[in-house]
Short mmCIF file of C-alpha atoms in Angstrom, two decimals:
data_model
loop_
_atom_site.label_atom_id
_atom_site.label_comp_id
_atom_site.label_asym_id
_atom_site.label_seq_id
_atom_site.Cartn_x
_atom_site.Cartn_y
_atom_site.Cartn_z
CA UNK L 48 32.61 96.59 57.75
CA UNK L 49 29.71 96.79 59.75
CA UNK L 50 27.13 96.10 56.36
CA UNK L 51 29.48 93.48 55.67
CA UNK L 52 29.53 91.16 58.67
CA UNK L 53 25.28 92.03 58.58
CA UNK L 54 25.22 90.43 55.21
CA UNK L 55 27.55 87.44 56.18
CA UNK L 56 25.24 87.17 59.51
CA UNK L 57 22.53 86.69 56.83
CA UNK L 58 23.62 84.28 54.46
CA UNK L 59 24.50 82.12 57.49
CA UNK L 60 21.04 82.45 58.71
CA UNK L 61 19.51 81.61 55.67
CA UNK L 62 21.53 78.23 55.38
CA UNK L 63 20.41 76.92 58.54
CA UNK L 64 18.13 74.02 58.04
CA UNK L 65 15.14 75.75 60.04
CA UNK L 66 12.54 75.00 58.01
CA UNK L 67 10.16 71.56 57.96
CA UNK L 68 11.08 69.83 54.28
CA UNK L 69 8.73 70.83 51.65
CA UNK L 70 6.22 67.92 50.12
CA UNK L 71 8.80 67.39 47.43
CA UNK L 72 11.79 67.33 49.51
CA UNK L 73 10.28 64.19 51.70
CA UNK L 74 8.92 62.68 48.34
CA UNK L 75 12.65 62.28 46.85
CA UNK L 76 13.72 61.18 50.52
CA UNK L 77 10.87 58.43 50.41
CA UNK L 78 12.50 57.54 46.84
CA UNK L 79 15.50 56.80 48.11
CA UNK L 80 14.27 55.00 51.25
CA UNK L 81 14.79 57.82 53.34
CA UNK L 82 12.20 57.19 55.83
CA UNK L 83 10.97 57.42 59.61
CA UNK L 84 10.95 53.66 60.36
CA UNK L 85 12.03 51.79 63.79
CA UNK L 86 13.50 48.49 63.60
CA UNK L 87 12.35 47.54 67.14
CA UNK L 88 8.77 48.15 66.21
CA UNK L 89 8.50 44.95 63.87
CA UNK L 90 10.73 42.74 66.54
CA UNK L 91 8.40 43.44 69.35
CA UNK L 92 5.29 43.10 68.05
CA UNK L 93 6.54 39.89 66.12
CA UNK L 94 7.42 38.90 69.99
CA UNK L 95 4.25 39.58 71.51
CA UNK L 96 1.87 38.30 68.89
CA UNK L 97 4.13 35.18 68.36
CA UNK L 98 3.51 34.35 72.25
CA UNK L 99 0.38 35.19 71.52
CA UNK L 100 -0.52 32.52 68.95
CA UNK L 101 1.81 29.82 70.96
CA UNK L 102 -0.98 30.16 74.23
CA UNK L 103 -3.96 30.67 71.34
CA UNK L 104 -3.05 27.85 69.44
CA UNK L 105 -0.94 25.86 72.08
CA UNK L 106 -3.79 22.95 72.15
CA UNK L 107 -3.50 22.33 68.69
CA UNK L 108 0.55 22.15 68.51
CA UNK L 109 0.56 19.62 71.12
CA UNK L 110 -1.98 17.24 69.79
CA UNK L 111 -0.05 17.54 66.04
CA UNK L 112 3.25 16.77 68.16
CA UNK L 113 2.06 13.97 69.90
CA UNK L 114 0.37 12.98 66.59
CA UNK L 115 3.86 13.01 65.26
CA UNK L 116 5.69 11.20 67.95
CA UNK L 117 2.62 8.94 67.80
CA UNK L 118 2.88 7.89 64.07
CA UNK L 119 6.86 7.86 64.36
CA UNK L 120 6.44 5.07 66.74
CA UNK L 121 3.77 3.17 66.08
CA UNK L 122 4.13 3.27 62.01
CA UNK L 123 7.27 4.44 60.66
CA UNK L 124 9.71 2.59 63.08
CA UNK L 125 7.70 -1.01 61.44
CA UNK L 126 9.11 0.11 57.59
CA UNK L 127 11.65 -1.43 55.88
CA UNK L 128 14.08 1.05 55.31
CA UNK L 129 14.76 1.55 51.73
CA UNK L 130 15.11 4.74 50.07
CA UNK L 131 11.41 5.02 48.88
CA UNK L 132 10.14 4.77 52.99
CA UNK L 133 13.14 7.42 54.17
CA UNK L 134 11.85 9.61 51.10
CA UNK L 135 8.23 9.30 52.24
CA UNK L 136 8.94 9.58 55.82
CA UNK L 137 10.52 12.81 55.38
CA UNK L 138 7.97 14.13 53.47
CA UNK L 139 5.76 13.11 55.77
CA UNK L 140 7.61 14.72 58.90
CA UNK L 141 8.10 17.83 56.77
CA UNK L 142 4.18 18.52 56.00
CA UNK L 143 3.75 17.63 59.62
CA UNK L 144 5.89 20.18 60.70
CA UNK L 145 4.71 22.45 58.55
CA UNK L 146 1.22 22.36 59.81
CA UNK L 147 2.13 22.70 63.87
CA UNK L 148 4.07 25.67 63.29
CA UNK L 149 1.82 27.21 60.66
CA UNK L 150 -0.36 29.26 62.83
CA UNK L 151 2.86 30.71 64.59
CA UNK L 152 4.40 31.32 61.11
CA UNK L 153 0.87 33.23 59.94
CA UNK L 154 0.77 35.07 62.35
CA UNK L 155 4.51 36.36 62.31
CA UNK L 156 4.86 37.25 58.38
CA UNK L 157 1.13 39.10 58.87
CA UNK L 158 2.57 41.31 62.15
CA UNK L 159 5.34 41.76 60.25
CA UNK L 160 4.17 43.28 57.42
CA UNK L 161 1.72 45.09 59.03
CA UNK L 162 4.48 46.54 61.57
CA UNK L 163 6.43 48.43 58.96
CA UNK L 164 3.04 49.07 56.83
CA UNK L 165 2.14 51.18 59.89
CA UNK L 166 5.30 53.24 60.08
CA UNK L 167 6.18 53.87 56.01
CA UNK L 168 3.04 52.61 53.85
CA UNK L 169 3.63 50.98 50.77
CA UNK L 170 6.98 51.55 49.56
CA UNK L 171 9.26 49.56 46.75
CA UNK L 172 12.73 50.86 46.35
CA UNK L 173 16.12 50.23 45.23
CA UNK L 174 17.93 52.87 46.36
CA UNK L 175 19.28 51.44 49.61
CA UNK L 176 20.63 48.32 47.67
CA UNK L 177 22.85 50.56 45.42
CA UNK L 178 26.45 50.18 45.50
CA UNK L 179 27.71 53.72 47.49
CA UNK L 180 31.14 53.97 47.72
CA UNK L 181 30.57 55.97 51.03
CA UNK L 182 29.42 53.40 52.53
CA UNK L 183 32.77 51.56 52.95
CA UNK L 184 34.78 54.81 54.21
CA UNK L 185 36.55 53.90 57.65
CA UNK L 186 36.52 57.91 58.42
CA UNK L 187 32.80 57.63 57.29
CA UNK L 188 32.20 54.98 59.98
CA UNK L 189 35.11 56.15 62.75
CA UNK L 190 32.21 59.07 62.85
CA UNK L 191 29.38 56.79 63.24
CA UNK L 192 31.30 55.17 65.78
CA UNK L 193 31.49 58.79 68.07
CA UNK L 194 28.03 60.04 66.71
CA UNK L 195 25.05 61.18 68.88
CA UNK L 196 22.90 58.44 67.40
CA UNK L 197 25.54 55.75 68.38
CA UNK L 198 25.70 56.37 71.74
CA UNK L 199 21.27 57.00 71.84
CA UNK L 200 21.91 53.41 70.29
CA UNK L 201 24.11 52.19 73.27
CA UNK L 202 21.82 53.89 75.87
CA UNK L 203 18.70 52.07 74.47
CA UNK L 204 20.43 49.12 74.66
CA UNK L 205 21.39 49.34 78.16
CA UNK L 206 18.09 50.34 79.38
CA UNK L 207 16.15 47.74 77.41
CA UNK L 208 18.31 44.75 79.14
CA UNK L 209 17.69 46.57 82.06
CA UNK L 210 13.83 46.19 82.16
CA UNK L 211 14.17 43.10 80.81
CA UNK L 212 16.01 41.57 83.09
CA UNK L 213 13.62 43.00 85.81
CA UNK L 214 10.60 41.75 84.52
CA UNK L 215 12.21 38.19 84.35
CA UNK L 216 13.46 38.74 87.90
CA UNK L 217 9.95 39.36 89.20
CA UNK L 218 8.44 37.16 87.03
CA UNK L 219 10.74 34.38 88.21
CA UNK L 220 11.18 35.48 92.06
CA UNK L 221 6.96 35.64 92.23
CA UNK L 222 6.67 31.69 91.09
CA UNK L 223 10.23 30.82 93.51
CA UNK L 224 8.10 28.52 95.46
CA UNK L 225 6.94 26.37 92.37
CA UNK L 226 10.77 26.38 91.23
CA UNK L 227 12.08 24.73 94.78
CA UNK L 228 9.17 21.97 94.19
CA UNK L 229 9.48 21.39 90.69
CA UNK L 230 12.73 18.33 91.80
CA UNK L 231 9.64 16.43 93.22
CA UNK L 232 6.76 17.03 90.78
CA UNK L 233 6.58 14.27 87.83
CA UNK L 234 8.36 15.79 84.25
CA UNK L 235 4.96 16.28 82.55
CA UNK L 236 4.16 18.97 85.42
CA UNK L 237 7.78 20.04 85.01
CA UNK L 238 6.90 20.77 81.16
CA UNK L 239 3.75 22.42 81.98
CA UNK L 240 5.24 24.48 84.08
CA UNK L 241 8.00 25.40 81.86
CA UNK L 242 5.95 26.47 79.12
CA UNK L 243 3.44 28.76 81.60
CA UNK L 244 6.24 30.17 82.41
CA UNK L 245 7.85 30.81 79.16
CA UNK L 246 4.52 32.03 77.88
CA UNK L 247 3.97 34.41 80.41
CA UNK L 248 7.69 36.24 80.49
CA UNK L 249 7.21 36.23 76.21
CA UNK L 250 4.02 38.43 77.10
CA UNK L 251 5.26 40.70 79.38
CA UNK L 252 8.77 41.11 77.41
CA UNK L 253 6.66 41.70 74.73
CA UNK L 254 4.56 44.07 76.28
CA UNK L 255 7.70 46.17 77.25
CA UNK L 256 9.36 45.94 74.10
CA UNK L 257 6.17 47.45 72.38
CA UNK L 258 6.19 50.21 74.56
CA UNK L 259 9.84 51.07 74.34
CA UNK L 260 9.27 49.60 70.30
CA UNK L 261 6.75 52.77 70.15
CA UNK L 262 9.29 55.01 71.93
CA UNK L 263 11.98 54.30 69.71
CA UNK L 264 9.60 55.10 66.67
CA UNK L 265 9.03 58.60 67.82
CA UNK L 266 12.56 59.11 68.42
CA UNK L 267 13.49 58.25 65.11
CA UNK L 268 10.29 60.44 63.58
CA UNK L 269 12.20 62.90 65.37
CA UNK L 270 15.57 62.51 64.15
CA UNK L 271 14.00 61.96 60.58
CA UNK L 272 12.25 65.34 60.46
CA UNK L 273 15.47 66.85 61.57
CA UNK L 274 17.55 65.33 58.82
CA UNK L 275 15.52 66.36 56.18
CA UNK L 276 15.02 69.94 57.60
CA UNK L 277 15.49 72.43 54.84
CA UNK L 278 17.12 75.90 54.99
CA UNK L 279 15.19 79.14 53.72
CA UNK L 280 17.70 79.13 50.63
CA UNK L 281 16.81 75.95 49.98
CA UNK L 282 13.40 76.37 50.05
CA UNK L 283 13.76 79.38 47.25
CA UNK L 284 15.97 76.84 44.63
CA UNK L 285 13.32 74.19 45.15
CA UNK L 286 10.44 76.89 44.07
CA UNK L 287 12.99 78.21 41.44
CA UNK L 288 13.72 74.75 39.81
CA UNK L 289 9.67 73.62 40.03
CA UNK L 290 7.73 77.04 39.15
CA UNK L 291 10.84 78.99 37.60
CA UNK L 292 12.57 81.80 38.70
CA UNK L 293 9.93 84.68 39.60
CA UNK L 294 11.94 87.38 37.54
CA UNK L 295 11.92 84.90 34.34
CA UNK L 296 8.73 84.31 34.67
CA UNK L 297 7.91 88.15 35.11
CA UNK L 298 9.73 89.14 32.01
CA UNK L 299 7.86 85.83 30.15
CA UNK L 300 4.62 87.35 31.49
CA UNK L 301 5.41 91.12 29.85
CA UNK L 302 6.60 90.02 26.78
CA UNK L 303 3.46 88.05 26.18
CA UNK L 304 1.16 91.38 27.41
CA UNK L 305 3.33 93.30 25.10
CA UNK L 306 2.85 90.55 22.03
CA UNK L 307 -1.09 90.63 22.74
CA UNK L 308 -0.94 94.50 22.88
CA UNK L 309 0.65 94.80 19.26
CA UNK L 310 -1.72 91.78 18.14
CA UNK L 311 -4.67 93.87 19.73
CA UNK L 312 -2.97 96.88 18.05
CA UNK L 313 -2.97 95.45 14.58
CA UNK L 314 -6.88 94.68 14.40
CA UNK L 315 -7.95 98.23 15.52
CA UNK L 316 -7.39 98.97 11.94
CA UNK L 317 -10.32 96.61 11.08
CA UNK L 318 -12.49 98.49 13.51
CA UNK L 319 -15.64 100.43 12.16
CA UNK L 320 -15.84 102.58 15.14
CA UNK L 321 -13.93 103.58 18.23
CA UNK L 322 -16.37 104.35 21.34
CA UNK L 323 -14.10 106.36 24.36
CA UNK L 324 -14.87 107.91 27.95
CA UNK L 325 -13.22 109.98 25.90
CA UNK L 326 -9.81 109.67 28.04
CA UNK L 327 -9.46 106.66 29.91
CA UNK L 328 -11.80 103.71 27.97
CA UNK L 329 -11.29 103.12 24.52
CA UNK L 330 -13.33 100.07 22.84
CA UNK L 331 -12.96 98.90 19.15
CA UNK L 332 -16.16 97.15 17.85
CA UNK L 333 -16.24 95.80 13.99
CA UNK L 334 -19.33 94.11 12.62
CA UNK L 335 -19.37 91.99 9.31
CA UNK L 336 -23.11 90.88 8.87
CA UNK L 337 -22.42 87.89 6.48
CA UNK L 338 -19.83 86.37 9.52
CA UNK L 339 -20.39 87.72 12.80
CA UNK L 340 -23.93 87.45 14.72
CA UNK L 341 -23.59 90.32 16.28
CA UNK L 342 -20.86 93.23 16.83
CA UNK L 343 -17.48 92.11 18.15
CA UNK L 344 -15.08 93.63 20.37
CA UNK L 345 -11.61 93.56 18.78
CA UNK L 346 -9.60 95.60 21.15
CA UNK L 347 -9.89 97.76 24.21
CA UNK L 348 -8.33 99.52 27.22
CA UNK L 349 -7.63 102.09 29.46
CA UNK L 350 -5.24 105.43 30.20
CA UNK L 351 -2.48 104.81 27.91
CA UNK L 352 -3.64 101.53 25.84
CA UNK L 353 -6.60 103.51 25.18
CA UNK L 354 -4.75 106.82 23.99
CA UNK L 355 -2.70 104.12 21.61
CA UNK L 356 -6.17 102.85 20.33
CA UNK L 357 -7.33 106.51 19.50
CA UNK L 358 -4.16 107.07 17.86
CA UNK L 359 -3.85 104.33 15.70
CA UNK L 360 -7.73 105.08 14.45
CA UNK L 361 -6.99 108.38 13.68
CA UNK L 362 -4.03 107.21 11.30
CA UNK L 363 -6.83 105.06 9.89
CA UNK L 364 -9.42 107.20 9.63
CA UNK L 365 -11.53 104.98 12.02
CA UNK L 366 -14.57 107.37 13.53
CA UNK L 367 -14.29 107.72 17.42
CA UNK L 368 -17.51 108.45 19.22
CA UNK L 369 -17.98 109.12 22.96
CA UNK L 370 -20.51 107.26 24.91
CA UNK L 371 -19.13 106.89 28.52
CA UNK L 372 -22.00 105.03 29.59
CA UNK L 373 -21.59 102.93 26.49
CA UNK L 374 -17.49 102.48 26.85
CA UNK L 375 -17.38 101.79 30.18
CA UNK L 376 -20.29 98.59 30.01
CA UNK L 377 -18.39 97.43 27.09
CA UNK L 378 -14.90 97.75 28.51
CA UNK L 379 -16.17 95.80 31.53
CA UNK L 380 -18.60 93.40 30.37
CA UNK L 381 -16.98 91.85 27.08
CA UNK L 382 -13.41 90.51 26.07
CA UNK L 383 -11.72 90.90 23.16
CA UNK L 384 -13.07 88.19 20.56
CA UNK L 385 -16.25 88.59 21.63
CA UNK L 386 -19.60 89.74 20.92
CA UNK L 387 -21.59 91.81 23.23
CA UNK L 388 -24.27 91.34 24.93
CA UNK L 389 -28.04 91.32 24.13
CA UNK L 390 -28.63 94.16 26.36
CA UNK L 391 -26.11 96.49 24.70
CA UNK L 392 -27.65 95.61 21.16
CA UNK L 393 -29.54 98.57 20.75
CA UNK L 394 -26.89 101.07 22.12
CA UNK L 395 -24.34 99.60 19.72
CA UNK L 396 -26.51 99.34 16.95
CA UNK L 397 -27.44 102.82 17.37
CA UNK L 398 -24.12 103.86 17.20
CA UNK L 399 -23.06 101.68 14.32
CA UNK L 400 -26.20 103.07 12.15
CA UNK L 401 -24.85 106.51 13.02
CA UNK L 402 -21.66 105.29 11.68
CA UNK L 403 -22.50 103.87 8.84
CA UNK L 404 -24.48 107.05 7.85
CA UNK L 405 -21.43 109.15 8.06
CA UNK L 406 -19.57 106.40 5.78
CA UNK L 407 -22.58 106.85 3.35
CA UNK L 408 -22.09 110.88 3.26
CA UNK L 409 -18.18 111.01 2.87
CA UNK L 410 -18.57 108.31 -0.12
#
């Protein structure tokens, strides 16, 4: 019983998602759109920088506007109105438009994209778009309704108002004295006035909304890592699916020694002489003058390969000499397929003459 609830106590443990999500785990999450990304980051830099180019570029606005009111007065209130002059004037008015709130507009689409280019890179996905079924679940959403994240949501929200509405409290109870004389000051002062003011609570609200904007990202960095947290199980059936189960791959790896052992085995045949340790090295050289450049190895090995080598040459009647010096240099220095070395030439061809000699006296 005891064993039992051990190995249930295990396979719980290993199906807790402990572990941080493996590079291919956060690659199919970024596939799908899965990301760490804050939605108040692009609002409140869009804010502040919008401000921004509305106290940079202020000068410029007002002369296009007056130019506007200017021309609307002075020129387009003399036309005839036909349908040619209302479709010109509204062209007019349009590219006029255009051009006092295109530095404003800039500026927005740029901070914009550079806002979620920060947070998530370059990244072009359909995923989200797709039709989920899931989606649509009343149970699904009841639970989004009563989740943790819901009510982080609804705390956020409370707490950004909050500072909010303090910094436009301050803002507006510091200037009170301008506000109780602004009945007897003459309306362009009024407008002036207005505008400072407006400009200068967008700044600070923008100011705060970047830092609680930068907040909020971390927060949801946080919440991201922890959703795509991985247990220790599922960390072995990723590495099973992309390099293959270990134990397959073992058994791959022996029968391919085993298929390059009876290849090996079926050349020693060939072999013109055996040179051995004489127990644990056994190296099979052949030479054919008219094709090889120099002796080759064919086969070799140790302990038990090697006793298979000696074996199989004694069924073929291929000599075996022993040279330890000899065996071991060749065992260590040269694979099978190729030719030794230049400073084992004269060994070996010692050897092979001695060889060939013998050959010459049996025939």
């Amino acid at each position: 019983m005891a064993s039992f609830r051990l190995k249930l106590d295990l396979q719980l443990f290993s199906q807790e998602k402990t572990e941080r999500a493996s590079p291919k785990k956060r690659q199919e999450s970024r596939q799908k759109g899965q990301v760490a990304k804050s939605m108040e980051v692009p609002a409140a830099f869009i804010l502040f920088f919008a401000f921004l180019a509305f106290m940079i570029f202020g000068g410029y606005m007002k002369d296009q506007l007056i130019h506007v009111f200017r021309s609307i007065f002075y020129d387009y209130l003399t036309w005839d109105i036909t349908i040619e002059n209302v479709i010109v004037l509204f062209k007019q008015l349009f590219v006029q438009s255009l051009l006092i709130i295109a530095p404003v507009l800039l500026v927005t689409v740029v901070i914009a994209m550079f806002s979620n280019y920060v947070q998530i890179g370059v990244l072009f996905t359909g995923e989200p778009l797709m039709m989920k079924f899931n989606k649509i679940n009343p149970i699904e959403g009841a639970k989004k309704l009563f989740a943790m994240r819901a009510l982080v949501d609804c705390l956020k929200s409370i707490l950004k108002m909050s500072i909010i509405g303090y910094v436009v409290y301050s803002t507006l109870w510091a200037e009170k004295s301008q506000l109780m004389d602004l009945a007897r000051l003459p309306i362009e002062n009024v407008v002036m006035f207005a505008s400072s003011i407006t400009l200068k609570l967008g700044m600070k609200i923008g100011l705060v909304l970047i830092v609680l904007a930068l907040l909020d990202y971390m927060y949801q960095k946080y919440e991201f890592e922890k959703s795509i947290r991985m247990s220790k199980q599922d960390l072995k059936d990723e590495y099973k699916k992309t390099e293959g189960d270990p134990l397959i791959k073992g058994k791959i790896r022996e029968r391919q020694r085993r298929m390059a052992m009876q290849r090996m085995m079926q050349d020693v045949p060939k072999a013109d002489v055996i040179i051995t340790n004489p127990t644990h090295f056994a190296v099979a050289l052949r030479y054919d003058a008219k094709n090889m450049q120099a002796p080759t190895v064919i086969a070799k090995g140790t302990d038990y390969i090697a006793l298979k080598i000696k074996q199989v040459a004694k069924e073929h009647k291929i000599i075996t000499m022993e040279n330890k010096p000899l065996a071991r240099a060749l065992y260590a220095q040269v694979e099978i397929g190729e030719a030794i070395p230049a400073d084992l030439f004269q060994a070996v061809a010692e050897v092979l003459a001695y060889v060939y000699k013998v050959k010459g006296r049996a025939n």
